[in-house]
Tab-separated table of C-alpha atoms in Angstrom:
chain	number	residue	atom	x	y	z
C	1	UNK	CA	4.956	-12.609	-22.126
C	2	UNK	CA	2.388	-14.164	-23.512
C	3	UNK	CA	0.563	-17.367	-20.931
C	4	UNK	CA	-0.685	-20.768	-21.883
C	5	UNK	CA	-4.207	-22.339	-21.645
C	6	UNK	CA	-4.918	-25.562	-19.901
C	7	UNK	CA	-5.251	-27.511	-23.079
C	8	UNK	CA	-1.305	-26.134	-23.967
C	9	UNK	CA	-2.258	-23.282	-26.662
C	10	UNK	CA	-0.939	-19.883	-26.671
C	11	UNK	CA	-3.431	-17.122	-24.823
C	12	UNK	CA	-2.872	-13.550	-25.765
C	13	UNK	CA	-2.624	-10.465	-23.671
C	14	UNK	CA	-4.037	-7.238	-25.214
C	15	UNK	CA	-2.684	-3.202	-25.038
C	16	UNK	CA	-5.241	-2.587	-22.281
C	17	UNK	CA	-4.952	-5.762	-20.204
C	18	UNK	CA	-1.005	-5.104	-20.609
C	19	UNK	CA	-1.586	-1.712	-19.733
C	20	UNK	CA	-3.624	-2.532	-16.858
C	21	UNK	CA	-1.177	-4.839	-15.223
C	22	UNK	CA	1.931	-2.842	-15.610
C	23	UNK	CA	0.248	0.383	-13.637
C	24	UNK	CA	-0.880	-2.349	-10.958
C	25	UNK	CA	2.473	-3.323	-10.988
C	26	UNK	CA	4.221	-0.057	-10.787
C	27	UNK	CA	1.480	1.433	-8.640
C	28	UNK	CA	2.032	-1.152	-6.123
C	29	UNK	CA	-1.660	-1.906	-6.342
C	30	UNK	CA	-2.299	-5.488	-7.601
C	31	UNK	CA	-5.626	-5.214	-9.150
C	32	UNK	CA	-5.624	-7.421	-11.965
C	33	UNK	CA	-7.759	-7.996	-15.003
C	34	UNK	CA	-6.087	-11.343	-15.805
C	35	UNK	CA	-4.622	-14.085	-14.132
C	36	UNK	CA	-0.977	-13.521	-13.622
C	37	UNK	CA	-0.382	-17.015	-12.653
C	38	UNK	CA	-1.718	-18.143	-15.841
C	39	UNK	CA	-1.441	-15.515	-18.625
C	40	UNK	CA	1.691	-14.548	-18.670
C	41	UNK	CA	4.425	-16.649	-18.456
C	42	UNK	CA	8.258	-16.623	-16.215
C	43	UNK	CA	9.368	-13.434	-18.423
C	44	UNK	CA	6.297	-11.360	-18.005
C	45	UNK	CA	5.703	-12.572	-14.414
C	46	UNK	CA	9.806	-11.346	-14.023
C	47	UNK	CA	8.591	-7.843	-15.859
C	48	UNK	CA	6.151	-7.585	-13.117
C	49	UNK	CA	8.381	-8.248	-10.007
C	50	UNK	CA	10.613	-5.834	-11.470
C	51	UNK	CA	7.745	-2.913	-11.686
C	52	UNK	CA	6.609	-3.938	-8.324
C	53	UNK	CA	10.301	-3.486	-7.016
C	54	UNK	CA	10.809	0.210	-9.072
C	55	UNK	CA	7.564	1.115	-7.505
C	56	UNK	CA	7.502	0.604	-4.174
C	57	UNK	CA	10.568	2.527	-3.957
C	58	UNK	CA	10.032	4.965	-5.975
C	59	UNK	CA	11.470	6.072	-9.338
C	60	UNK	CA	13.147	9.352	-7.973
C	61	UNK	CA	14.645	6.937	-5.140
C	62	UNK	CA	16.046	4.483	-8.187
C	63	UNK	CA	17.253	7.679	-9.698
C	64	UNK	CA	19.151	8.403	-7.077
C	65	UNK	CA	20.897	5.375	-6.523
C	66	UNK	CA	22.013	5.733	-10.122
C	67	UNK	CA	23.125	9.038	-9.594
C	68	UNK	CA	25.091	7.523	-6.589
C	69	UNK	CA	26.760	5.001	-8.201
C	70	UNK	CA	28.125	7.079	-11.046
C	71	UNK	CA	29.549	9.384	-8.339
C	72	UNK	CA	27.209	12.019	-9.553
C	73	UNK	CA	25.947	15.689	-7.579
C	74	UNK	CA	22.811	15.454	-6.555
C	75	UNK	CA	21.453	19.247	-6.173
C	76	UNK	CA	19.066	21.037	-3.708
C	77	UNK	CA	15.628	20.774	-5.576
C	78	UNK	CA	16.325	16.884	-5.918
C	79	UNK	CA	16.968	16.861	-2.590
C	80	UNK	CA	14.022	17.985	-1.540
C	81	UNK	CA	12.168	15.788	-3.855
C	82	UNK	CA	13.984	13.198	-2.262
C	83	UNK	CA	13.091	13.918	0.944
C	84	UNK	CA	9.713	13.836	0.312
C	85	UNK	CA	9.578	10.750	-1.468
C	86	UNK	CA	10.360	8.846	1.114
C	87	UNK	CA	9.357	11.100	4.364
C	88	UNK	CA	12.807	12.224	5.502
C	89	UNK	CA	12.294	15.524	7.961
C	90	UNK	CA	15.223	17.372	6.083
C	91	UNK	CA	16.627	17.537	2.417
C	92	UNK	CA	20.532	17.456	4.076
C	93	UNK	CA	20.434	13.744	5.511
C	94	UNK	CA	18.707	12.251	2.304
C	95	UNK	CA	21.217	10.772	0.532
C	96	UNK	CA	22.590	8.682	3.611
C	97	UNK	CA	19.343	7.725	4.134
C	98	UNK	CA	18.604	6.649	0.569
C	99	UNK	CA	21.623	4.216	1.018
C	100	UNK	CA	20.299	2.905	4.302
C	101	UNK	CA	16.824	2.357	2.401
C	102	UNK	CA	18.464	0.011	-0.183
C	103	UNK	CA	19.761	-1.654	1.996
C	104	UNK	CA	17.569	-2.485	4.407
C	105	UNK	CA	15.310	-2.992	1.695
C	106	UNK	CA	17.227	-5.929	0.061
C	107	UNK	CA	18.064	-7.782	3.194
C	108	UNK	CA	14.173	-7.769	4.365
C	109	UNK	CA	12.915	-8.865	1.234
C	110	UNK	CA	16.146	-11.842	0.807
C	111	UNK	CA	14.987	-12.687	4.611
C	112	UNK	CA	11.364	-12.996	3.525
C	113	UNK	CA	12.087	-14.772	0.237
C	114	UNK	CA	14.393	-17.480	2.405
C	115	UNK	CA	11.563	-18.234	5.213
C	116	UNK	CA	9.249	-18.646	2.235
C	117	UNK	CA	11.414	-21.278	0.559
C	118	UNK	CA	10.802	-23.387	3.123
C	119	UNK	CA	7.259	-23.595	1.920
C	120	UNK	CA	7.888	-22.944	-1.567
C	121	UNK	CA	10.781	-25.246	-2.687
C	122	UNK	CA	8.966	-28.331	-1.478
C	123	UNK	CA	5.429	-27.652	-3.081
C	124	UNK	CA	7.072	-26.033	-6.271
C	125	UNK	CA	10.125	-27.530	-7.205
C	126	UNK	CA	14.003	-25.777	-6.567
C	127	UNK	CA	13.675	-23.186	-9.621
C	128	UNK	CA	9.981	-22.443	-9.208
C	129	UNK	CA	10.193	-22.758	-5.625
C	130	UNK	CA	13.098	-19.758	-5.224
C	131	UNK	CA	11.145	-18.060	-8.085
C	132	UNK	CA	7.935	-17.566	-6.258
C	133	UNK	CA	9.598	-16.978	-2.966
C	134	UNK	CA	11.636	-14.564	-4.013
C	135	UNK	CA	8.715	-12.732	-6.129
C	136	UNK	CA	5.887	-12.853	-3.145
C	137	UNK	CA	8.788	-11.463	-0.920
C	138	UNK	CA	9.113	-8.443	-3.187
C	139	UNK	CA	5.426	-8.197	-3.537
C	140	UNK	CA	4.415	-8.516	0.071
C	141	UNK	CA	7.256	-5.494	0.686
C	142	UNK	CA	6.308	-3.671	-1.528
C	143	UNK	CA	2.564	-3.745	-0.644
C	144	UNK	CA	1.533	-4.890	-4.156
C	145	UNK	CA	-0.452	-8.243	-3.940
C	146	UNK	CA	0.575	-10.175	-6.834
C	147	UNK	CA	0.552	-13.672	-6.355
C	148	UNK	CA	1.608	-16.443	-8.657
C	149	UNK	CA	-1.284	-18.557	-7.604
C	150	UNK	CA	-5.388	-17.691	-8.993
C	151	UNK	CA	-6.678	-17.382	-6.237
C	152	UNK	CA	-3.768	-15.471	-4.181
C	153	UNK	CA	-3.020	-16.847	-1.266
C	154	UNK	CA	-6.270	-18.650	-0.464
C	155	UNK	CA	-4.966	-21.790	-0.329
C	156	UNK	CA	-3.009	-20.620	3.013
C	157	UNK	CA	-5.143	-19.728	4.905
C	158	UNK	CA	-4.121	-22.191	7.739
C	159	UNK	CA	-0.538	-21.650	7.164
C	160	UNK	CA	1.314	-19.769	9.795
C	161	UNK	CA	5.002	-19.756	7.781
C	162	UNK	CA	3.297	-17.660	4.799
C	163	UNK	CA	0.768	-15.780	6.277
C	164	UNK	CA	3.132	-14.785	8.666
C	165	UNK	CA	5.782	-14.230	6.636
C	166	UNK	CA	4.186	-12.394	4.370
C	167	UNK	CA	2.279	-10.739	7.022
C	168	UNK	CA	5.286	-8.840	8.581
C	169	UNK	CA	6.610	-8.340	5.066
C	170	UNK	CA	3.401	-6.148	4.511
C	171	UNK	CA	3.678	-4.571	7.975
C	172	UNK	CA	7.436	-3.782	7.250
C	173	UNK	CA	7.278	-1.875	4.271
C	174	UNK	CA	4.005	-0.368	4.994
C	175	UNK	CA	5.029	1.125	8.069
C	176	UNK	CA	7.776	3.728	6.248
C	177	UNK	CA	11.827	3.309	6.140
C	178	UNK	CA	12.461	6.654	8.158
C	179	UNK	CA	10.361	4.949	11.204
C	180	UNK	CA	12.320	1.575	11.092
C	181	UNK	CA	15.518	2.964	11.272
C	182	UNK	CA	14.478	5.402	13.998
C	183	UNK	CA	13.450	2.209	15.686
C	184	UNK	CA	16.302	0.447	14.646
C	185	UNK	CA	18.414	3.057	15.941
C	186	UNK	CA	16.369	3.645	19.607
C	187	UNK	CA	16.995	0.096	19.969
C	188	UNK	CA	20.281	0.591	19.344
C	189	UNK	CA	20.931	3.386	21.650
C	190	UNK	CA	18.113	4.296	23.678
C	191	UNK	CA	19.526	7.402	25.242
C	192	UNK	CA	21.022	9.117	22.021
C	193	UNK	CA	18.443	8.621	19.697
C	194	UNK	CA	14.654	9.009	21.166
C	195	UNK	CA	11.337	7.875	19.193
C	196	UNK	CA	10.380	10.606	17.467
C	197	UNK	CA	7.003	11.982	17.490
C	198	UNK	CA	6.408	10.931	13.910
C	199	UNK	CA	7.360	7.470	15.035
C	200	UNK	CA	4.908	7.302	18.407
C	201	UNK	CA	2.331	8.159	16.153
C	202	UNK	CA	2.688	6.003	13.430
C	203	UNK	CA	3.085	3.225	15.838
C	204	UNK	CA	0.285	3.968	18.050
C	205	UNK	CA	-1.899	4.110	15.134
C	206	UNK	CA	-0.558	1.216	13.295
C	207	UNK	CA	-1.177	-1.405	16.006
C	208	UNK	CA	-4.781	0.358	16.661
C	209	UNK	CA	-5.625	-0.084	13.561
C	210	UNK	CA	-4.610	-4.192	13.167
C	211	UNK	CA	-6.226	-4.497	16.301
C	212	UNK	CA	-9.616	-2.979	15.367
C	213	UNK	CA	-9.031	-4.534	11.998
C	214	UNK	CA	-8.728	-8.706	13.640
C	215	UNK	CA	-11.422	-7.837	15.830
C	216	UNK	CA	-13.766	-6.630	12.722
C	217	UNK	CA	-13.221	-9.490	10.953
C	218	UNK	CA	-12.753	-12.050	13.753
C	219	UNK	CA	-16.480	-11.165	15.007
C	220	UNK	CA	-18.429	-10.098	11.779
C	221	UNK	CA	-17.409	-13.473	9.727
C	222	UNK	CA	-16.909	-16.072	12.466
C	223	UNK	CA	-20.278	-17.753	11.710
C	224	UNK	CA	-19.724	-16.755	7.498
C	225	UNK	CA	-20.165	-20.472	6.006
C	226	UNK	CA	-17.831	-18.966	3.191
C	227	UNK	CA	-15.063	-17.429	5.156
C	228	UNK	CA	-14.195	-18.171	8.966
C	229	UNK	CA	-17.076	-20.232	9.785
C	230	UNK	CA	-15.463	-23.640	9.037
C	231	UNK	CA	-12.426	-22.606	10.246
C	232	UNK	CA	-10.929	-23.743	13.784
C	233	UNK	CA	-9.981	-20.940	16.209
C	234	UNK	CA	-6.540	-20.652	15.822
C	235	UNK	CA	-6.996	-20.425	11.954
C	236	UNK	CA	-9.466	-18.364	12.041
C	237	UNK	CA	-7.251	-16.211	13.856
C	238	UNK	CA	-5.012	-16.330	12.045
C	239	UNK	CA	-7.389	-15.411	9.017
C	240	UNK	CA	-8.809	-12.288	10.649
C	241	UNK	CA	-4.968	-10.860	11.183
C	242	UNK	CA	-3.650	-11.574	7.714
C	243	UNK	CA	-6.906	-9.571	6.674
C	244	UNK	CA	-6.364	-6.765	8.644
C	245	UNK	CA	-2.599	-6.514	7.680
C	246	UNK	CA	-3.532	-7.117	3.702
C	247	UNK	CA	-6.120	-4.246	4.132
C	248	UNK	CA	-3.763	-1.795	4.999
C	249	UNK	CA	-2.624	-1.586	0.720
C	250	UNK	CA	-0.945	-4.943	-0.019
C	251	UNK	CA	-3.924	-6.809	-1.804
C	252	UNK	CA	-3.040	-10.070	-0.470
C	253	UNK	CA	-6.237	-12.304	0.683
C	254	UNK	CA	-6.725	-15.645	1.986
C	255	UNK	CA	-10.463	-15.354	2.351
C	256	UNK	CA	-12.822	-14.556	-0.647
C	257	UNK	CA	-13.662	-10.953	-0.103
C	258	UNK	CA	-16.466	-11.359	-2.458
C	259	UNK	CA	-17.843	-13.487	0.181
C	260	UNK	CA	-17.853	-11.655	2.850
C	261	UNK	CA	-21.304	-9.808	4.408
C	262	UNK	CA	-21.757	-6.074	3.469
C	263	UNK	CA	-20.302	-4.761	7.102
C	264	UNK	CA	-16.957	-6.738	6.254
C	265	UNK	CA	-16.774	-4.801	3.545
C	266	UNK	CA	-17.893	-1.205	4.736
C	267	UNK	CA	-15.314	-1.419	7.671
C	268	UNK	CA	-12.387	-2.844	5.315
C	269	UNK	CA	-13.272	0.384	2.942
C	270	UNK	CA	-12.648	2.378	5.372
C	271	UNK	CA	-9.089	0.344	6.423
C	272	UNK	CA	-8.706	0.675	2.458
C	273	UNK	CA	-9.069	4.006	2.444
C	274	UNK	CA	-6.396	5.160	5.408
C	275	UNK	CA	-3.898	2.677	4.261
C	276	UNK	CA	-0.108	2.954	5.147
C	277	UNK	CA	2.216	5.562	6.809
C	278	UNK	CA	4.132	7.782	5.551
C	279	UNK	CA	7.371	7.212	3.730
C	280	UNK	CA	6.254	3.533	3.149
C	281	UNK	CA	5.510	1.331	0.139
C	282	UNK	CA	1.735	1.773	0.887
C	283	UNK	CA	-0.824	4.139	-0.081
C	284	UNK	CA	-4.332	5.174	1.188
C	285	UNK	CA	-4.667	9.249	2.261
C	286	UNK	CA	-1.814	7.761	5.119
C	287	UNK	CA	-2.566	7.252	9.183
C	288	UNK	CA	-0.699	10.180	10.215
C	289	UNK	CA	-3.480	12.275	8.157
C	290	UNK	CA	-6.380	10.426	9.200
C	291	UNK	CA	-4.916	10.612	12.977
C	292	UNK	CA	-4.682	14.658	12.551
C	293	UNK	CA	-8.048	15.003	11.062
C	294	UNK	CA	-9.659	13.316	13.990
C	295	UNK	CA	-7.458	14.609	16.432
C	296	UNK	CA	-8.592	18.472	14.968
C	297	UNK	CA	-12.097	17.540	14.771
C	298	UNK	CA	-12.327	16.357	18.275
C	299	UNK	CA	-10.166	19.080	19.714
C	300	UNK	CA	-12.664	21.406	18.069
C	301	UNK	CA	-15.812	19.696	19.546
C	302	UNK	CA	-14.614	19.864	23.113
C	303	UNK	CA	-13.789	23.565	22.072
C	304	UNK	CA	-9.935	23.635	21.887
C	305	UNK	CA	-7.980	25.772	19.410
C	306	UNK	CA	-5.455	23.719	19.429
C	307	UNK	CA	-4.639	20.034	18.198
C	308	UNK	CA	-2.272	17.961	20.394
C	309	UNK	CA	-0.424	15.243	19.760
C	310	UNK	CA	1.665	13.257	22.611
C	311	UNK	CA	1.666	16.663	24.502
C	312	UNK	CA	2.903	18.837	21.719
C	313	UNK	CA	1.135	20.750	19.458
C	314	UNK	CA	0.327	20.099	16.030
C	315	UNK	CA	0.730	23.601	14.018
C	316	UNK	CA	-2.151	25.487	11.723
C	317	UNK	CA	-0.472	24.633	8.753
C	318	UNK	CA	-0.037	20.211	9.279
C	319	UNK	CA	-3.539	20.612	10.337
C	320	UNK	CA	-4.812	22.049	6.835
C	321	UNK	CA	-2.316	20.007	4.786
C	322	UNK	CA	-4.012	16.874	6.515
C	323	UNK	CA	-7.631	17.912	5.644
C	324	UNK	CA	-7.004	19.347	2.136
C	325	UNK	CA	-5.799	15.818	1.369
C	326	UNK	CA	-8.495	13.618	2.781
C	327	UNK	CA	-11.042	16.125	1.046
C	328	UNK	CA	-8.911	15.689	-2.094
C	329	UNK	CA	-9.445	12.208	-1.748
C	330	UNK	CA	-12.906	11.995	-0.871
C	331	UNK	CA	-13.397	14.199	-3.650
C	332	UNK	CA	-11.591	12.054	-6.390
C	333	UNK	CA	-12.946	8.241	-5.183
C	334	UNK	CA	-16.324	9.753	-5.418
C	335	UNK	CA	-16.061	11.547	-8.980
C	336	UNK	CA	-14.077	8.417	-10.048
C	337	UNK	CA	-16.806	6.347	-8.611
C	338	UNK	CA	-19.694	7.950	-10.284
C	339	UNK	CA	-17.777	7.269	-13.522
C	340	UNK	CA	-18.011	3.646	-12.747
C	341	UNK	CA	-21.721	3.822	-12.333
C	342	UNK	CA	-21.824	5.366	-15.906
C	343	UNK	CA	-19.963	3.219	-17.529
C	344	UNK	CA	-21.573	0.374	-15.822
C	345	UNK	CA	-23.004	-2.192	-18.733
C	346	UNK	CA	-22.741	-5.232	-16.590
C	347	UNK	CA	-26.131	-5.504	-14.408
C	348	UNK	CA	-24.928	-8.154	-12.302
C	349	UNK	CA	-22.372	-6.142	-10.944
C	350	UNK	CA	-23.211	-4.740	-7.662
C	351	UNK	CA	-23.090	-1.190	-6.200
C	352	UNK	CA	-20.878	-2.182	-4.007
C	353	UNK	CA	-18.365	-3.575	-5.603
C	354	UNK	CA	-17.726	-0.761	-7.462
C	355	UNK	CA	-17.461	1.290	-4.555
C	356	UNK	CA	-15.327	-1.561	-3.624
C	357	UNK	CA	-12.884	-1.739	-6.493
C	358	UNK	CA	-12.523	2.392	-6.924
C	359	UNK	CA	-11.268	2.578	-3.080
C	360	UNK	CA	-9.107	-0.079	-3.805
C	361	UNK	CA	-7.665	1.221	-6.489
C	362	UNK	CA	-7.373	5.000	-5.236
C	363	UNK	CA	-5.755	3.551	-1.851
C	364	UNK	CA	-3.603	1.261	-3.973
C	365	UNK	CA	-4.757	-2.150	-2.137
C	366	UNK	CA	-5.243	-4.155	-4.706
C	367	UNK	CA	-8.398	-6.222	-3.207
C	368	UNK	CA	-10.727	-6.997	-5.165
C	369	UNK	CA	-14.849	-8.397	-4.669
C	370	UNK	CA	-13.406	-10.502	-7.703
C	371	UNK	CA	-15.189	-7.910	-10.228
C	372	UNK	CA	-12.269	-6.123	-11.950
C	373	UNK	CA	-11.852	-9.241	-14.499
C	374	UNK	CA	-15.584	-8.626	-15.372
C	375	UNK	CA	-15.632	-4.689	-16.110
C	376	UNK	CA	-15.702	-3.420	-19.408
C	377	UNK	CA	-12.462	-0.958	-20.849
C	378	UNK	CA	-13.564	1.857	-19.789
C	379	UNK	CA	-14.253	1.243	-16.361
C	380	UNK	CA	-10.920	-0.072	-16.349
C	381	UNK	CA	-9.025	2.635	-17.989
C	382	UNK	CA	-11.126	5.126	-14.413
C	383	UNK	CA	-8.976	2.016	-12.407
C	384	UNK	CA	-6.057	3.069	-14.139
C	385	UNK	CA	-6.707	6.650	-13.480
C	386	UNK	CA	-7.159	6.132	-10.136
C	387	UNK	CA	-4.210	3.875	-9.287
C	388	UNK	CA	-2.101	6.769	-10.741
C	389	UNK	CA	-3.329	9.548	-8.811
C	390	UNK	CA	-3.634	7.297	-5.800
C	391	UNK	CA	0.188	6.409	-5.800
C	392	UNK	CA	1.692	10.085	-6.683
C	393	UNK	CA	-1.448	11.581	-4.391
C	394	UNK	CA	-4.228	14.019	-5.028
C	395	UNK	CA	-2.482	17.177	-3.580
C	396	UNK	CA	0.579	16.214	-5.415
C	397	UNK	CA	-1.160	16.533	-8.249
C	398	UNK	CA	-2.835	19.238	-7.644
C	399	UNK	CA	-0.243	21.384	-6.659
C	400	UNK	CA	1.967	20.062	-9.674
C	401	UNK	CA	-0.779	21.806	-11.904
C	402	UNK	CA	-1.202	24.832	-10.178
C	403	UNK	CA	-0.206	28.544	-11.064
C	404	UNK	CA	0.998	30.132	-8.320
C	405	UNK	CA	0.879	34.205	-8.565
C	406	UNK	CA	3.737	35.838	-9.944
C	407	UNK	CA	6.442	36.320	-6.975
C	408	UNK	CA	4.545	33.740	-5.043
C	409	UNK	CA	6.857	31.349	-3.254
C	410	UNK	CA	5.889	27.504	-3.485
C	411	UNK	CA	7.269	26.201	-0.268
C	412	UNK	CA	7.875	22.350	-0.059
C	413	UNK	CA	7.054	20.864	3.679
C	414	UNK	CA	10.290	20.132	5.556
C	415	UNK	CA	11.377	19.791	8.854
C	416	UNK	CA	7.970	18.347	10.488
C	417	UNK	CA	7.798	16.386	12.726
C	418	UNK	CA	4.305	14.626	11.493
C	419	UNK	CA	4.302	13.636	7.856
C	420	UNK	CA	0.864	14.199	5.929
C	421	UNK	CA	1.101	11.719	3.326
């Protein structure tokens, strides 16, 4: 797996950089230490498509499908971890759904991979060409951010067929497989099956969000000599959108974020930091929990008890779920964070970059203020940490370790119709 140098001799990949790049691969994260256009070469970059795939799926959901296919019973419990793997509202429906998921999975990412060719083939050859389209398909799915080229996907920047390709790739997996086939399925049949609430939200907040997001970076680095500011208006544009759809966990960039002025970077923190939806291949504490912890808080200043959401109410319990986890993950980015200030031996890296890199890697983005290359090991081994408990969540975790008292009931969330991620 081993890559090449530009004067032809063989460059070596260590245990940690290894290690590095196959939790970034299976986190869906794509912060990378090296270059994986350049250090490792078509087998490893093939071992990292393939983590990217298992991960944005989810290993219980690959489990399943091999549990399928040998014809095997799939009980209750997994069920239910099924169901919340990949936000279905009951444990009975899951396995239908899994099958649907595949599915739909395969034929979005061949779709993507075939527009790409069109750009691909011609710059890269027939078996790179498929190779990369196929592989940036997969990755822009899958919210993960690898790219086969150094410096991502910089060099298209002006190009509508990848950025926008890639752009609804992102947008597509991010936006979680139990609301596209309750879309799929409204279209379908409008009367018989209705938008659920789940869905209105996660809409609603999704195009909110990439509209703030363009805006933010359309105004704040139009005159930025070093990102928009020698850019023509539709390209810049362009530029600001890919942005604000990369920010929401897929890692992609076509602007130098380490570039960028230090209110670019607070407001795409904060993008990092809500990330996908639900049920998606993206991470971040979810918009469905950042929606319900506003929602409370304001319904709370204008002295309501209760939290509404398209006319219905949102019970006690969603309500705490929603704040334990974006307290959880406040919590952990910070204590993570101060970890990277001790470690710190590298004075000309800034404060805010590793600020930057630890919500990136918590919220499984992937973008980077180009520092991670330039940390020592054991600021990358917090990364690692982080990416982890980022992807499987901090209340999953912390419920995983907990003791509940004896003849206590541990209840797993089913049947809701918002899903705190």
């Amino acid at each position: 797996m081993h890559g090449l140098n530009d004067d032809g001799t063989r460059r070596s990949v260590n245990f940690l950089q290894a290690l590095f790049t196959a939790t970034s691969a299976l986190c869906v994260t794509g912060l990378n230490v090296i270059d994986p256009a350049k250090d490792f070469n078509r087998l490893g970059q093939l071992t990292i498509m393939l983590l990217i795939q298992i991960g944005g799926l989810g290993i219980i959901t690959f489990g399943t499908s091999f549990a399928l296919i040998a014809r095997r019973r799939v009980n209750f419990t997994d069920r239910i971890r099924l169901a919340q793997q990949v936000g279905a509202f009951s444990a009975g429906s899951v396995l239908g759904l899994i099958r649907s998921i595949f599915i739909y999975t395969f034929v979005i990412e061949g779709v993507g991979a075939l527009l790409l060719a069109f750009r691909f083939v011609p710059q890269e050859g027939w078996a790179d060409g498929l190779f990369f389209s196929v592989f940036h398909s997969i990755s822009a799915f899958n919210n993960a951010g690898f790219a086969l080229y150094s410096n991502n996907l910089m060099n298209f920047v002006g190009d509508p067929l990848v950025s926008g390709v890639i752009a609804l790739l992102i947008i597509l997996g991010g936006m979680g497989f139990l609301v596209q086939l309750n879309v799929i399925a409204h279209l379908r049949n409008p009367r018989r099956h209705r938008l659920m609430v789940h869905s209105k939200l996660v809409l609603t907040m999704m195009t909110a969000l990439l509209v703030i997001g363009t805006l933010t970076y359309l105004l704040l680095e139009w005159n930025n000599p070093r990102t928009l500011g020698p850019l023509d208006f539709g390209t810049k544009l362009l530029a600001s959108f890919f942005q604000s759809v990369t920010t929401r966990t897929a890692g992609f960039n076509t602007l130098d974020y380490g570039a960028m002025t230090l209110t670019t970077l607070f407001m795409t923190i904060l993008l990092m930091f809500i990330g996908a939806n639900p049920g998606g291949t993206g991470g971040g504490i979810k918009t469905s929990t950042f929606y319900v912890m506003m929602a409370s808080a304001w319904s709370m200043v204008r002295g309501r008890r209760d939290t509404t959401l398209f006319r219905r109410r949102i019970d006690t319990n969603t309500v705490l779920r929603a704040m334990t986890v974006g307290l959880l993950s406040i919590g952990l980015v910070n204590v993570m964070f101060v970890l990277m200030l001790v470690f710190n031996t590298n004075e000309e890296i800034l404060f805010i970059q590793l600020f930057f890199e630890s919500v990136s890697a918590f919220a499984t983005v992937g973008l980077s203020m180009n520092a991670t290359p330039l940390l020592n090991a054991n600021q990358h081994l917090v990364l690692i940490l982080l990416m982890f408990l980022g992807r499987i969540g901090p209340l999953t975790f912390a419920v995983a370790f907990s003791r509940p008292e004896k003849g206590e009931l541990v209840r797993y969330p089913a049947d809701k119709d918002i899903l705190i991620g």
